[in-house]
Structures are given as structure tokens and as C-alpha cells.
Coordinates of N, CA and C in Angstrom, one line a residue:
X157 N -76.2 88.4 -31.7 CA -74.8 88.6 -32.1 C -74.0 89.2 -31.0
X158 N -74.6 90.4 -30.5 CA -73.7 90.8 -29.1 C -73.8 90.0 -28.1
X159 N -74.7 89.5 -27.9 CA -74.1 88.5 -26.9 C -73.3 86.8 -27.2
X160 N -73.6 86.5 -28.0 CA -72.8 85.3 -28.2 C -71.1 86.0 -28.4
X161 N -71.0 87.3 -28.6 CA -69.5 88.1 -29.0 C -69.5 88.1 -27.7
X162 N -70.0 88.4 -26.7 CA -69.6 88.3 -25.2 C -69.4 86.8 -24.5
X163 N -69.8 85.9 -25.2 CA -70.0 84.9 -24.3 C -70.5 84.4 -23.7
X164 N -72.1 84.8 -23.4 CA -73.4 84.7 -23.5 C -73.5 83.2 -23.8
X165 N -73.7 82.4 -22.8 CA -74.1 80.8 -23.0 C -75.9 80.9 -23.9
X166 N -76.2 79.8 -25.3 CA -77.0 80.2 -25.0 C -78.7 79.9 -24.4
X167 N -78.2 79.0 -23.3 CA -79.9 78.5 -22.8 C -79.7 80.3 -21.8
X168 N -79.2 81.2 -21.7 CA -79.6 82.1 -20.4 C -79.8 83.5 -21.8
X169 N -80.1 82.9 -22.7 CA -81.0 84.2 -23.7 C -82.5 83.7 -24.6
X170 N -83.0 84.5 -24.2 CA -84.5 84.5 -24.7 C -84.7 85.1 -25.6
X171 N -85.6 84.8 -27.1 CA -86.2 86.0 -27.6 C -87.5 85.8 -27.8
X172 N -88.2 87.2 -27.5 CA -89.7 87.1 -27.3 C -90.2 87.9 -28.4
X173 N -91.6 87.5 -28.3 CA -92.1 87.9 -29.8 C -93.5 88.4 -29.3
X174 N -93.9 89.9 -29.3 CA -95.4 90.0 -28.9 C -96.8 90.4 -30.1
X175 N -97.3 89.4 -30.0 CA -98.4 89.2 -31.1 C -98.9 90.3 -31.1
X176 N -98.9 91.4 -32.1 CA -99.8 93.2 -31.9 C -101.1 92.4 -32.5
X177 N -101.5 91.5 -33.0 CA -102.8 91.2 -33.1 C -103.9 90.6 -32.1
X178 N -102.5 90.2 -30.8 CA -103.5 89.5 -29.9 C -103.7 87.7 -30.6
X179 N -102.9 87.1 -31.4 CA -103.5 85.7 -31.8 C -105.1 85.6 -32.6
X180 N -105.2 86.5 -33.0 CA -106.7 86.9 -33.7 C -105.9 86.6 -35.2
X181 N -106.5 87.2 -36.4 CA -106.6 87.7 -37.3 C -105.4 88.4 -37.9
X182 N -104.5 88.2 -38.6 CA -103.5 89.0 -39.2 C -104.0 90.3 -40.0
X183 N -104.4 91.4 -39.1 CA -104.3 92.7 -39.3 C -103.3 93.8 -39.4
X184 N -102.3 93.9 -37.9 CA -101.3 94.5 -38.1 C -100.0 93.8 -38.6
X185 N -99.9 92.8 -38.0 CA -99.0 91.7 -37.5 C -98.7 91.4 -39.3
X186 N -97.5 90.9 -39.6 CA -97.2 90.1 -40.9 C -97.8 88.5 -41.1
X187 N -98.3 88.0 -42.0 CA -99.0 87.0 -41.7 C -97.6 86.1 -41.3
X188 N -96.6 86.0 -41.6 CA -95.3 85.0 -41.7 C -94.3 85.9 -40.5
X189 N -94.4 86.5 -39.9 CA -93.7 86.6 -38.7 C -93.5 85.7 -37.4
X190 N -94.8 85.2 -37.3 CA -94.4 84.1 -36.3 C -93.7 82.8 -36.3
X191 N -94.0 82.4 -37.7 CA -93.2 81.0 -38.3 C -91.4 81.7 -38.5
X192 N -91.2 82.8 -38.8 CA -90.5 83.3 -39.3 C -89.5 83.4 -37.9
X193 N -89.7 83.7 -36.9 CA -89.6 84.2 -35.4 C -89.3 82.5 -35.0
X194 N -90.1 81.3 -35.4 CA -89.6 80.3 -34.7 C -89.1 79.4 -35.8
X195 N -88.4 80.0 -36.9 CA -87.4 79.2 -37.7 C -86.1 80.0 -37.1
X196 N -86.3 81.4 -36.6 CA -84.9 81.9 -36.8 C -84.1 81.4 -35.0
X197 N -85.1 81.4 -34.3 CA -84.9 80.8 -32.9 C -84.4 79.3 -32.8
X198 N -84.8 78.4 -33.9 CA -84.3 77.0 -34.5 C -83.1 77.3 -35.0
X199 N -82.9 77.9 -35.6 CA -81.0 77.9 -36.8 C -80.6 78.2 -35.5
X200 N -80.8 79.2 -34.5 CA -79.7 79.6 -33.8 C -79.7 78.9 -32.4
X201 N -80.8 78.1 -32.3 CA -81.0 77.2 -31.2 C -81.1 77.8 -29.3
X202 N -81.7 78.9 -29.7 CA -82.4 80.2 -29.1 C -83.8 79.6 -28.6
X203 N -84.2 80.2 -27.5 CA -85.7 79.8 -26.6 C -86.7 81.1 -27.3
X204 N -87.7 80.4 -27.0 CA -88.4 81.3 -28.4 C -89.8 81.8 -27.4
X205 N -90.2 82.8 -26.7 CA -91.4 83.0 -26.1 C -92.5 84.1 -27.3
X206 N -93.6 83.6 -26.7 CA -94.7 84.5 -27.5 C -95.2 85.5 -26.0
X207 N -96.0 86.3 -26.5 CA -96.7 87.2 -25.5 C -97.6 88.0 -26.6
X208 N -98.7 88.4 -25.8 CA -100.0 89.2 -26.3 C -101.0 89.4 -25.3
X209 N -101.4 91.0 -25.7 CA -103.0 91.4 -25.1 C -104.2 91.1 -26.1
X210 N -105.1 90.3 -25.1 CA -105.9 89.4 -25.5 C -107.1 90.9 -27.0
X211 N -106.9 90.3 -27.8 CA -107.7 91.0 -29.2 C -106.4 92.0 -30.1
X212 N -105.6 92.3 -29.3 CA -104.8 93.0 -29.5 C -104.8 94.4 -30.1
X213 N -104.1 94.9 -31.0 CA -104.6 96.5 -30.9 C -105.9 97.1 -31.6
X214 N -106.3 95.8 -32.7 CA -107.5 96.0 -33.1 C -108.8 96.0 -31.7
X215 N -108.3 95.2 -31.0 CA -109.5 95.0 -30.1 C -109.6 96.5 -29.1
X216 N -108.2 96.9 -28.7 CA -108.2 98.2 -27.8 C -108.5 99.3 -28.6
X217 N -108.7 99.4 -30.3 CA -109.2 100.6 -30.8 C -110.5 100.7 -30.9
X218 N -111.2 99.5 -30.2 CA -112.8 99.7 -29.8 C -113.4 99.8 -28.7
X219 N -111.9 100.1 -27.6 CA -112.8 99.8 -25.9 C -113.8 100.8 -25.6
X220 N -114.6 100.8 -24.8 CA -115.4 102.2 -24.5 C -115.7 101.9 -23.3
X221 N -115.6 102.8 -22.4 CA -115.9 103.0 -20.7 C -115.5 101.0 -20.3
X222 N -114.3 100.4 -20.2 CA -114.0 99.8 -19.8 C -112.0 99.7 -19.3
X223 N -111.6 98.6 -18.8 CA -110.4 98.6 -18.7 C -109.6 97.8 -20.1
X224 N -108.3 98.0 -19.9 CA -107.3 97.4 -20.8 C -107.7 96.0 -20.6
X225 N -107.7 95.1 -22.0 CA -107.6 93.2 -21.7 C -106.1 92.8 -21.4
X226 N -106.4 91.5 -21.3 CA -106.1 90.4 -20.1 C -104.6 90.4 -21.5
X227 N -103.6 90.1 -20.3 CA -102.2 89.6 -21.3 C -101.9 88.4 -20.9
X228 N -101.0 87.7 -22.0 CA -101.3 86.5 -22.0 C -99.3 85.6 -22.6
X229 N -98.8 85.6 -21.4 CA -97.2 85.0 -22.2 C -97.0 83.5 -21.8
X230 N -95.8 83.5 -22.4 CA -95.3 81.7 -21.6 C -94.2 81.6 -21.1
X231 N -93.8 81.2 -20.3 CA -92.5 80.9 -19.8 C -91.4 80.3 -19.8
X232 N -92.4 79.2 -20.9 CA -91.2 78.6 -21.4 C -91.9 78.3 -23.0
X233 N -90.5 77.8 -23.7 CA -90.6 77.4 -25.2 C -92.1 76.7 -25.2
X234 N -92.8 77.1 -26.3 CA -94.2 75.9 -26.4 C -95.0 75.6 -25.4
X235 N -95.0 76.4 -24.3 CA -95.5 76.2 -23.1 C -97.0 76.8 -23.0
X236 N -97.8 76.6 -21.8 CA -98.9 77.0 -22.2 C -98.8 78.2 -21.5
X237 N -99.7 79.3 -22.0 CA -99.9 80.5 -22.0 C -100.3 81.1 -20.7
X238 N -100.0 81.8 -20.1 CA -100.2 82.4 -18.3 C -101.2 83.4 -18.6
X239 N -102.3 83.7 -17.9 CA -103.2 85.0 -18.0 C -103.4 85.7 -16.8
X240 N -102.9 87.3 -17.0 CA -102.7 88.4 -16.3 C -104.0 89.4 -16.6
X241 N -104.9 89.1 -15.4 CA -106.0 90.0 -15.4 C -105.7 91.4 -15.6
X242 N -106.5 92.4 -16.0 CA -106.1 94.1 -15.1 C -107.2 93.7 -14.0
X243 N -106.5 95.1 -13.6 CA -107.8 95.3 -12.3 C -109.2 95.7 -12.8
X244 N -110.4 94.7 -12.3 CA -111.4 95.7 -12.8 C -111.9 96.4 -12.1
X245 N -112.0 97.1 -11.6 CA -112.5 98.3 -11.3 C -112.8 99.7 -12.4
X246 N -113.9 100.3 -11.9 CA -114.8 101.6 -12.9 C -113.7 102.3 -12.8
X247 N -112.5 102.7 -11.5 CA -112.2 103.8 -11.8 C -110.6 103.6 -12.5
X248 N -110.6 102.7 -13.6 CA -109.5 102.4 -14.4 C -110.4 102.1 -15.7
X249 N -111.7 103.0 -15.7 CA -112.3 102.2 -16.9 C -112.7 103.3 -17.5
X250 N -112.4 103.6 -19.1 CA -112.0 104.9 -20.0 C -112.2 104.8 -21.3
X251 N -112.1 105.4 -22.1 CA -112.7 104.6 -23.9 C -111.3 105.3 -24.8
X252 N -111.3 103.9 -25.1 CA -110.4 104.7 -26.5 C -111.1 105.3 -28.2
X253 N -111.6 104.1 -28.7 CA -112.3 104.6 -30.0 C -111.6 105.3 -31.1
X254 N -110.1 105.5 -30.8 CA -109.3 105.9 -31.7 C -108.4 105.0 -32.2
X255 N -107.5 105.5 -33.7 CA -106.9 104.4 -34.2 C -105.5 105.4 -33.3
X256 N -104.7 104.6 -33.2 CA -103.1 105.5 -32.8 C -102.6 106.3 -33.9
X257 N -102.4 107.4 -33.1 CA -101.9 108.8 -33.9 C -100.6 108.8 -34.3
X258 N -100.1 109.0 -34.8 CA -99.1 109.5 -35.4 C -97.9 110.4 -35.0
X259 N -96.8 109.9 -34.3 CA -96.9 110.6 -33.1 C -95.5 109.6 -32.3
X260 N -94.4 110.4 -31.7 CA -93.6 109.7 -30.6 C -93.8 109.3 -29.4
X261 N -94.9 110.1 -28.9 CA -95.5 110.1 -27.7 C -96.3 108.8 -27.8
X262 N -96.1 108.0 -26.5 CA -96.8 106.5 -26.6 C -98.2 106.9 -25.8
X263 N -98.5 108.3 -25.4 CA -100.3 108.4 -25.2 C -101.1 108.6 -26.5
X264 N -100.9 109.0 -27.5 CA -101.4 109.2 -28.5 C -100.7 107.7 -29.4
X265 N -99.8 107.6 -29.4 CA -99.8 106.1 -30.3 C -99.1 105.3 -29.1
X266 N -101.0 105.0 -28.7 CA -100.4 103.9 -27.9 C -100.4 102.5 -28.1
X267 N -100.6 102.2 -29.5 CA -100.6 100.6 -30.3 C -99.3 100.4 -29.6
X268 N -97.8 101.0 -29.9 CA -96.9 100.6 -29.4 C -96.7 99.9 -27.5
X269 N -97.4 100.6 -26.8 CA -97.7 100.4 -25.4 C -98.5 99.4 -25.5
X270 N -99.8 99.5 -25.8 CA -100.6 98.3 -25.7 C -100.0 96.6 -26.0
X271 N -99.9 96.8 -27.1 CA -99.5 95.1 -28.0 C -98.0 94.6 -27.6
X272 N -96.7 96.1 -27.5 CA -95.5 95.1 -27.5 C -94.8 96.1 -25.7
X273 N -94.8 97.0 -25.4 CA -94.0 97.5 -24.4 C -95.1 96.9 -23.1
X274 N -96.2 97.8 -23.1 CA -96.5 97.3 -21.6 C -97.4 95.3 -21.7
X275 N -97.2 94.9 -22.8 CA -97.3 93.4 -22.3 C -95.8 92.5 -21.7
X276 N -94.7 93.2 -22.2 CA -93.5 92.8 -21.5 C -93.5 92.9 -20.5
X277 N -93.9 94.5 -20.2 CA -93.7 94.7 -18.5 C -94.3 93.9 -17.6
X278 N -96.1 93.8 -18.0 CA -96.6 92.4 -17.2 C -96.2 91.4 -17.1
X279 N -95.5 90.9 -18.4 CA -95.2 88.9 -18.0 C -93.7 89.5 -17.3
X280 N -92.7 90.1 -17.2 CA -91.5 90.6 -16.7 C -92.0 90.1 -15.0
X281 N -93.1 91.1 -14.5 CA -93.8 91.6 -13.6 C -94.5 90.1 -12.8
X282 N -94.7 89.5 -13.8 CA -95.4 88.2 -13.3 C -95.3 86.7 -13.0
X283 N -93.4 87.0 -14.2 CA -92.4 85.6 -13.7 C -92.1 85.1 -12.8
X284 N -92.5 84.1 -12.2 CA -91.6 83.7 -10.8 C -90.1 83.7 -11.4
X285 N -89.5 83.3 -12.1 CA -88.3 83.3 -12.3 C -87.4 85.1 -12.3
X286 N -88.2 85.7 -12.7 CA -87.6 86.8 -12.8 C -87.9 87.6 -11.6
X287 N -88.9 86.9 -10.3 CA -89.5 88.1 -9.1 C -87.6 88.3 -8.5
X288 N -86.9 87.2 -8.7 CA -85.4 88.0 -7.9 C -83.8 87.4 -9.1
X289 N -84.1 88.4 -9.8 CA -83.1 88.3 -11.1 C -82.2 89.0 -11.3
X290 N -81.4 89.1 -11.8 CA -80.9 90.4 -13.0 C -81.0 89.9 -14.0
X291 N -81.4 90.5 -14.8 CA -82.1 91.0 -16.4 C -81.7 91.8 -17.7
X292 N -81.5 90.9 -18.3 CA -81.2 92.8 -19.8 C -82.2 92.3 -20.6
X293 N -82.8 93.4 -20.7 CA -83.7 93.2 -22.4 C -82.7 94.0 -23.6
X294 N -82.4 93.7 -24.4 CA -81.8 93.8 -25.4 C -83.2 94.4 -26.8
X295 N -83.2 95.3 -27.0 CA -83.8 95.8 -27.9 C -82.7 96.6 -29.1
X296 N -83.5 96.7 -30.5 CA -82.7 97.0 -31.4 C -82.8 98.6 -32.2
X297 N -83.3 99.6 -31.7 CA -83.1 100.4 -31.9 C -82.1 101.4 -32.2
X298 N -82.3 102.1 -33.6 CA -80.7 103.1 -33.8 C -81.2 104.4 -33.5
X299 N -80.0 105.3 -33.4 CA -80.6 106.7 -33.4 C -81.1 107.6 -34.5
X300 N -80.0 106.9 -35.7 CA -80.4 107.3 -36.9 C -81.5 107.1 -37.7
X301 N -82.8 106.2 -37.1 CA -84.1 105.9 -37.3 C -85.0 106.8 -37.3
X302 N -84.8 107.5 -36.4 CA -85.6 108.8 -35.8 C -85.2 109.9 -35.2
X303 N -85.8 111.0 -35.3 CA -85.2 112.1 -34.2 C -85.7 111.7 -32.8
X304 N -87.3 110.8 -32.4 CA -87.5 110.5 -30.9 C -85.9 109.4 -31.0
X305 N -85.7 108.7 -31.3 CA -84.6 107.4 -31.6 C -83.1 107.8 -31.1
X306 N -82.8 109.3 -31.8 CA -81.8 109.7 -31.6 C -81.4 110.2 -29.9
X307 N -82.2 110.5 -29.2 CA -82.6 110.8 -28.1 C -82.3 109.5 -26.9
X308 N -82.6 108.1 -27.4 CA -82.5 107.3 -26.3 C -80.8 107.1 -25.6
X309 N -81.2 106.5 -24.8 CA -79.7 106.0 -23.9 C -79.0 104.5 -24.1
X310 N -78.2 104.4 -24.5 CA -77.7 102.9 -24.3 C -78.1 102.4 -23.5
X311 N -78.1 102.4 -22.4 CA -78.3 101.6 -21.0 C -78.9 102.6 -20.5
X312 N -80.1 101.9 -19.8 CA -80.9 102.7 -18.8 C -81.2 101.7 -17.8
X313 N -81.9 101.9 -16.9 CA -83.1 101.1 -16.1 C -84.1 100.8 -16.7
X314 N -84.7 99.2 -16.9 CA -86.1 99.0 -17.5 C -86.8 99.3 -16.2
X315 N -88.0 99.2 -17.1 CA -89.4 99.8 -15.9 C -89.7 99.0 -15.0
X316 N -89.5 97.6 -15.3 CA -89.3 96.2 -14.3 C -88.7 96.2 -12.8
X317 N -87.8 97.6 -12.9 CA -86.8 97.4 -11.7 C -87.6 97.7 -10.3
X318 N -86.7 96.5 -9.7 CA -88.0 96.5 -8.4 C -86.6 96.4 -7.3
X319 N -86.9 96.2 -6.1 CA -85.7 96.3 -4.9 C -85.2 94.6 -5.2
X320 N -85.5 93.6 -5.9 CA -85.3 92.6 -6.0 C -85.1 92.1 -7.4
X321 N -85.7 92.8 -8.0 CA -85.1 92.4 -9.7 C -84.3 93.4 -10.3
X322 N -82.8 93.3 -10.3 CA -82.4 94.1 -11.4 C -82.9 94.2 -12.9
X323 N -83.7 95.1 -13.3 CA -83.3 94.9 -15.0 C -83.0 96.3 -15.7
X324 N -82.2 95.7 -16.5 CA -81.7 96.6 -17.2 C -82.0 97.0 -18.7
X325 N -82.3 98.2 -19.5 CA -82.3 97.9 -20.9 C -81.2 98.6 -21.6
X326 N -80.8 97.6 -22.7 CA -79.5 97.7 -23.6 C -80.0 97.9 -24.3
X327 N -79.8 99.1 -25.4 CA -79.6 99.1 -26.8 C -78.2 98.8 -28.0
X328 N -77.6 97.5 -27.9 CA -76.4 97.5 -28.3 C -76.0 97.9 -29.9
X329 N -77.0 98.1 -30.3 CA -76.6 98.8 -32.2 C -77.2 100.3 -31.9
X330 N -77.3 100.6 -31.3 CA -77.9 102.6 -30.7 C -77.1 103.2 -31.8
X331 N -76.2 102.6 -31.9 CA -75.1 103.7 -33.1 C -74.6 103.3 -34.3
X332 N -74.7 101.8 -34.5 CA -75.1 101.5 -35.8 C -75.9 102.1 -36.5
X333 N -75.0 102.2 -38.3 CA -76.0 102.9 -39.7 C -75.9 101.6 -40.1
X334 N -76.9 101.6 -41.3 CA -77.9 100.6 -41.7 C -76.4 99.6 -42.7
X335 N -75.5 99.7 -42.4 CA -74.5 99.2 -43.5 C -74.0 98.7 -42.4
X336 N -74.3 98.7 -41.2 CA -73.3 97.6 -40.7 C -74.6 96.4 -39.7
X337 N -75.7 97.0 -40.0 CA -77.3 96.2 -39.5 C -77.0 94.9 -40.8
X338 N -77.3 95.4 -42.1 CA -76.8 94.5 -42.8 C -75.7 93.5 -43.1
X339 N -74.9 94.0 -42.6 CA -73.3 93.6 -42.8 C -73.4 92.0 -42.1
X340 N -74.0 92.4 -40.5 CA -74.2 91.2 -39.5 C -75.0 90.5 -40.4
X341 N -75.9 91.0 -40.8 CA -76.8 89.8 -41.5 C -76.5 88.8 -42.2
X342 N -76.3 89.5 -43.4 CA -75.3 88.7 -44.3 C -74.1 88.1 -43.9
X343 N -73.3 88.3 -43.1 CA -72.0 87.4 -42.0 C -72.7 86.1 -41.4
X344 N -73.9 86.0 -41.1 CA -74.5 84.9 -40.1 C -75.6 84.6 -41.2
X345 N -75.4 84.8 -42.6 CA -76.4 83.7 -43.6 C -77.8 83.8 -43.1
X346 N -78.4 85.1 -42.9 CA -79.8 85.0 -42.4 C -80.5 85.7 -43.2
X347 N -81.6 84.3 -43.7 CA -82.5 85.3 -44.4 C -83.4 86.2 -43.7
X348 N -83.8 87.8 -44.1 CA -84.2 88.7 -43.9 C -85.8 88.6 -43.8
X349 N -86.4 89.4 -42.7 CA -88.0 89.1 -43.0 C -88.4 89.7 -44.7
X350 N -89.6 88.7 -45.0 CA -90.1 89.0 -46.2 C -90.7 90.0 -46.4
X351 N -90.8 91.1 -45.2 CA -91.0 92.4 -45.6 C -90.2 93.5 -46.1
X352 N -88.9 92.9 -45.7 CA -88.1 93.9 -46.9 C -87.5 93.5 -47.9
X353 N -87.6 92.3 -48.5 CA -87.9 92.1 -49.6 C -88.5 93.0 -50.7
X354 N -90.2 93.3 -49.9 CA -91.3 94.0 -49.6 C -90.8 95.2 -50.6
X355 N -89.8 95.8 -50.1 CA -89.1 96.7 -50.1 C -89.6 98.3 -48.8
X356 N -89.8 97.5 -47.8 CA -90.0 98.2 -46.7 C -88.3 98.1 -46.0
X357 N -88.4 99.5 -44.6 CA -87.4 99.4 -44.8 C -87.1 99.5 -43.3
X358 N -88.6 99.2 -42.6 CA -88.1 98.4 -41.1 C -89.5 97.9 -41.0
X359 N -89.0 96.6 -40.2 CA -89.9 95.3 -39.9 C -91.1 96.0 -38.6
X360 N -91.6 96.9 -39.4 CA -92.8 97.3 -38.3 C -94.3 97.0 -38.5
X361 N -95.6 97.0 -38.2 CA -96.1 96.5 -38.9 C -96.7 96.2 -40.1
X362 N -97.2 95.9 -40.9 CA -98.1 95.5 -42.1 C -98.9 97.2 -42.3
X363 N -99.9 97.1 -41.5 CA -100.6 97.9 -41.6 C -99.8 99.1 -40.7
X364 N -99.5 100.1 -40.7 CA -98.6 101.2 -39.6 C -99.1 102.4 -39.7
X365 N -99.0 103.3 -38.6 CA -99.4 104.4 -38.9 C -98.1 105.4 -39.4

């Protein structure tokens, strides 16, 4: 919506979707979020990318004396999937064995890092299209969600930023309350994920800590 209000052509907006299950098994993940992700990219006639670390957070809550798995995006709509080794080497190789804690800090709940922040930064990291860009990721966080929430910045620097790629991250509803998150909704006739239906009261996931 903010950007089509700016004028935002839209083949130069993306929305990406990163699978917390890894394309495995519907554990965290909503079983209907992915169909759900490429019906709403259809109505609005939006480029639709997937991304995921290979097992996903199920799989990184069993590593032991190894490194993080391989991530896996596309570059384009329906396209086939790019794979981003880590490095292997021993001295990047550590055990987790825990489930993510409970907790703002993304070292202790690092489900968030693993499955949806640091697999962006890799495929970001590994675009040829994006090695000399400018960039916004647009994410939807309020303040009033959280006290860590309340704390962020509209506009910052993403972690992406290199001497050759600008990117930037926008929060453009930072200061929206939940009566005007709705309001858009309902203005642009969109049906709502069937998780809050649910009567949940943000699209995080299935299983959460």
C-alpha cells in the first residue's frame, strides 16, 4: 500500500516469503501460508520469491559440533532455487540442541535469525542483480507490538549495505495502532490470513515460543 501511494511501478517491488520450515514438514510454518502468499501476490499482480535454510528451524534445533545449513532462494517468480553453502570449516562448527528461548535477543531466540533475517541477508548478499543496487526492504513492524518493537527506527541501514549496494530498511506502519493495520485491509478487500480468524493476533508462527 505505501508504495503503490508513492508511485511505486509495480514490476520494481518484490515480496518474499521465507519458509521457517525449510520446505520440510509443516511444523512452525502455517500449513496455508504459502498458497496464501501466492494468491495474494496474484490479486495484486506482485513478484512472489520464496527463500529457506535447508531443514529449517526444526533442523538447526538439532545441530551438534557442526555449521549452519545451506540457504536456498530464487530470483525470480517460479524460478529455480540458488544454493548458498556456509563455510565449512571446524572453526565455525558449534551445537545448538536448544529450542529458541524466549527472549528479544536474536542469540537466544535465534529461530528468528536462522529461518527468516539471516536467510535474506544471504540471497540479498548473493544476487547478481542486487551486487550494485539501491534497495528497501520494507518490513511491517509496529512499536506498539512490543517494548523490543517500540525501540526500532523507521529507516535505518540494512545489514546488506556494502560500498556498492545501497540498502535500506523502512518500517512504514512503525506508528500505526492495530485500527488503522485493519482499516488498509478492509479498504483493499483482502482476505486476512486464516490465522486470525484463528483468533490469533499476529501472523507468527503456528507453533511459537
Amino acid at each position: 500500500y505505501c508504495l503503490f501511494t508513492l508511485g511505486i511501478h509495480r514490476s520494481r517491488i518484490e515480496l518474499w516469503h521465507h519458509e521457517v520450515d525449510g520446505m520440510a514438514e509443516n511444523l512452525f510454518d502455517w500449513k496455508g501460508t504459502q498458497s496464501y502468499c501466492t494468491e495474494f501476490a496474484k490479486a495484486f499482480g506482485l513478484t512472489l520469491l520464496f527463500s529457506y535454510a535447508r531443514g529449517g528451524i526444526k533442523r538447526e534445533i538439532y545441530r551438534e559440533n557442526e555449521t549452519v545449513q545451506p540457504v536456498y532462494f530464487q530470483e525470480e517468480m517460479g524460478g529455480e532455487f540458488i544454493e548458498v553453502m556456509p563455510i565449512d570449516d571446524e572453526r565455525f562448527y558449534s551445537t545448538r540442541r536448544k529450542f529458541p528461548a524466549v527472549s528479544a535477543d536474536l542469540s537466544s531466540r535465534w529461530c528468528s535469525w536462522i529461518a527468516k533475517i539471516g536467510v535474506m541477508n544471504k540471497a540479498i548478499n548473493n544476487m547478481d542483480k542486487y551486487k550494485n543496487a539501491n534497495i528497501v526492504i520494507l518490513t511491517g513492524e509496529r512499536r506498539k507490538e512490543s517494548t523490543a518493537r517500540s525501540k526500532y527506527k523507521e529507516i535505518e541501514p540494512y545489514r546488506s549495505f556494502t560500498k556498492t549496494r545501497r540498502a535500506i530498511t523502512w518500517r512504514p506502519i512503525i506508528d500505526w495502532d492495530i485500527n488503522q493495520v485493519w482499516g488498509i485491509i478492509e479498504k483493499h478487500k483482502v482476505q486476512p490470513h486464516p490465522c486470525y480468524e484463528l483468533g490469533w493476533g499476529r501472523c507468527s508462527c503456528q507453533l511459537c515460543i
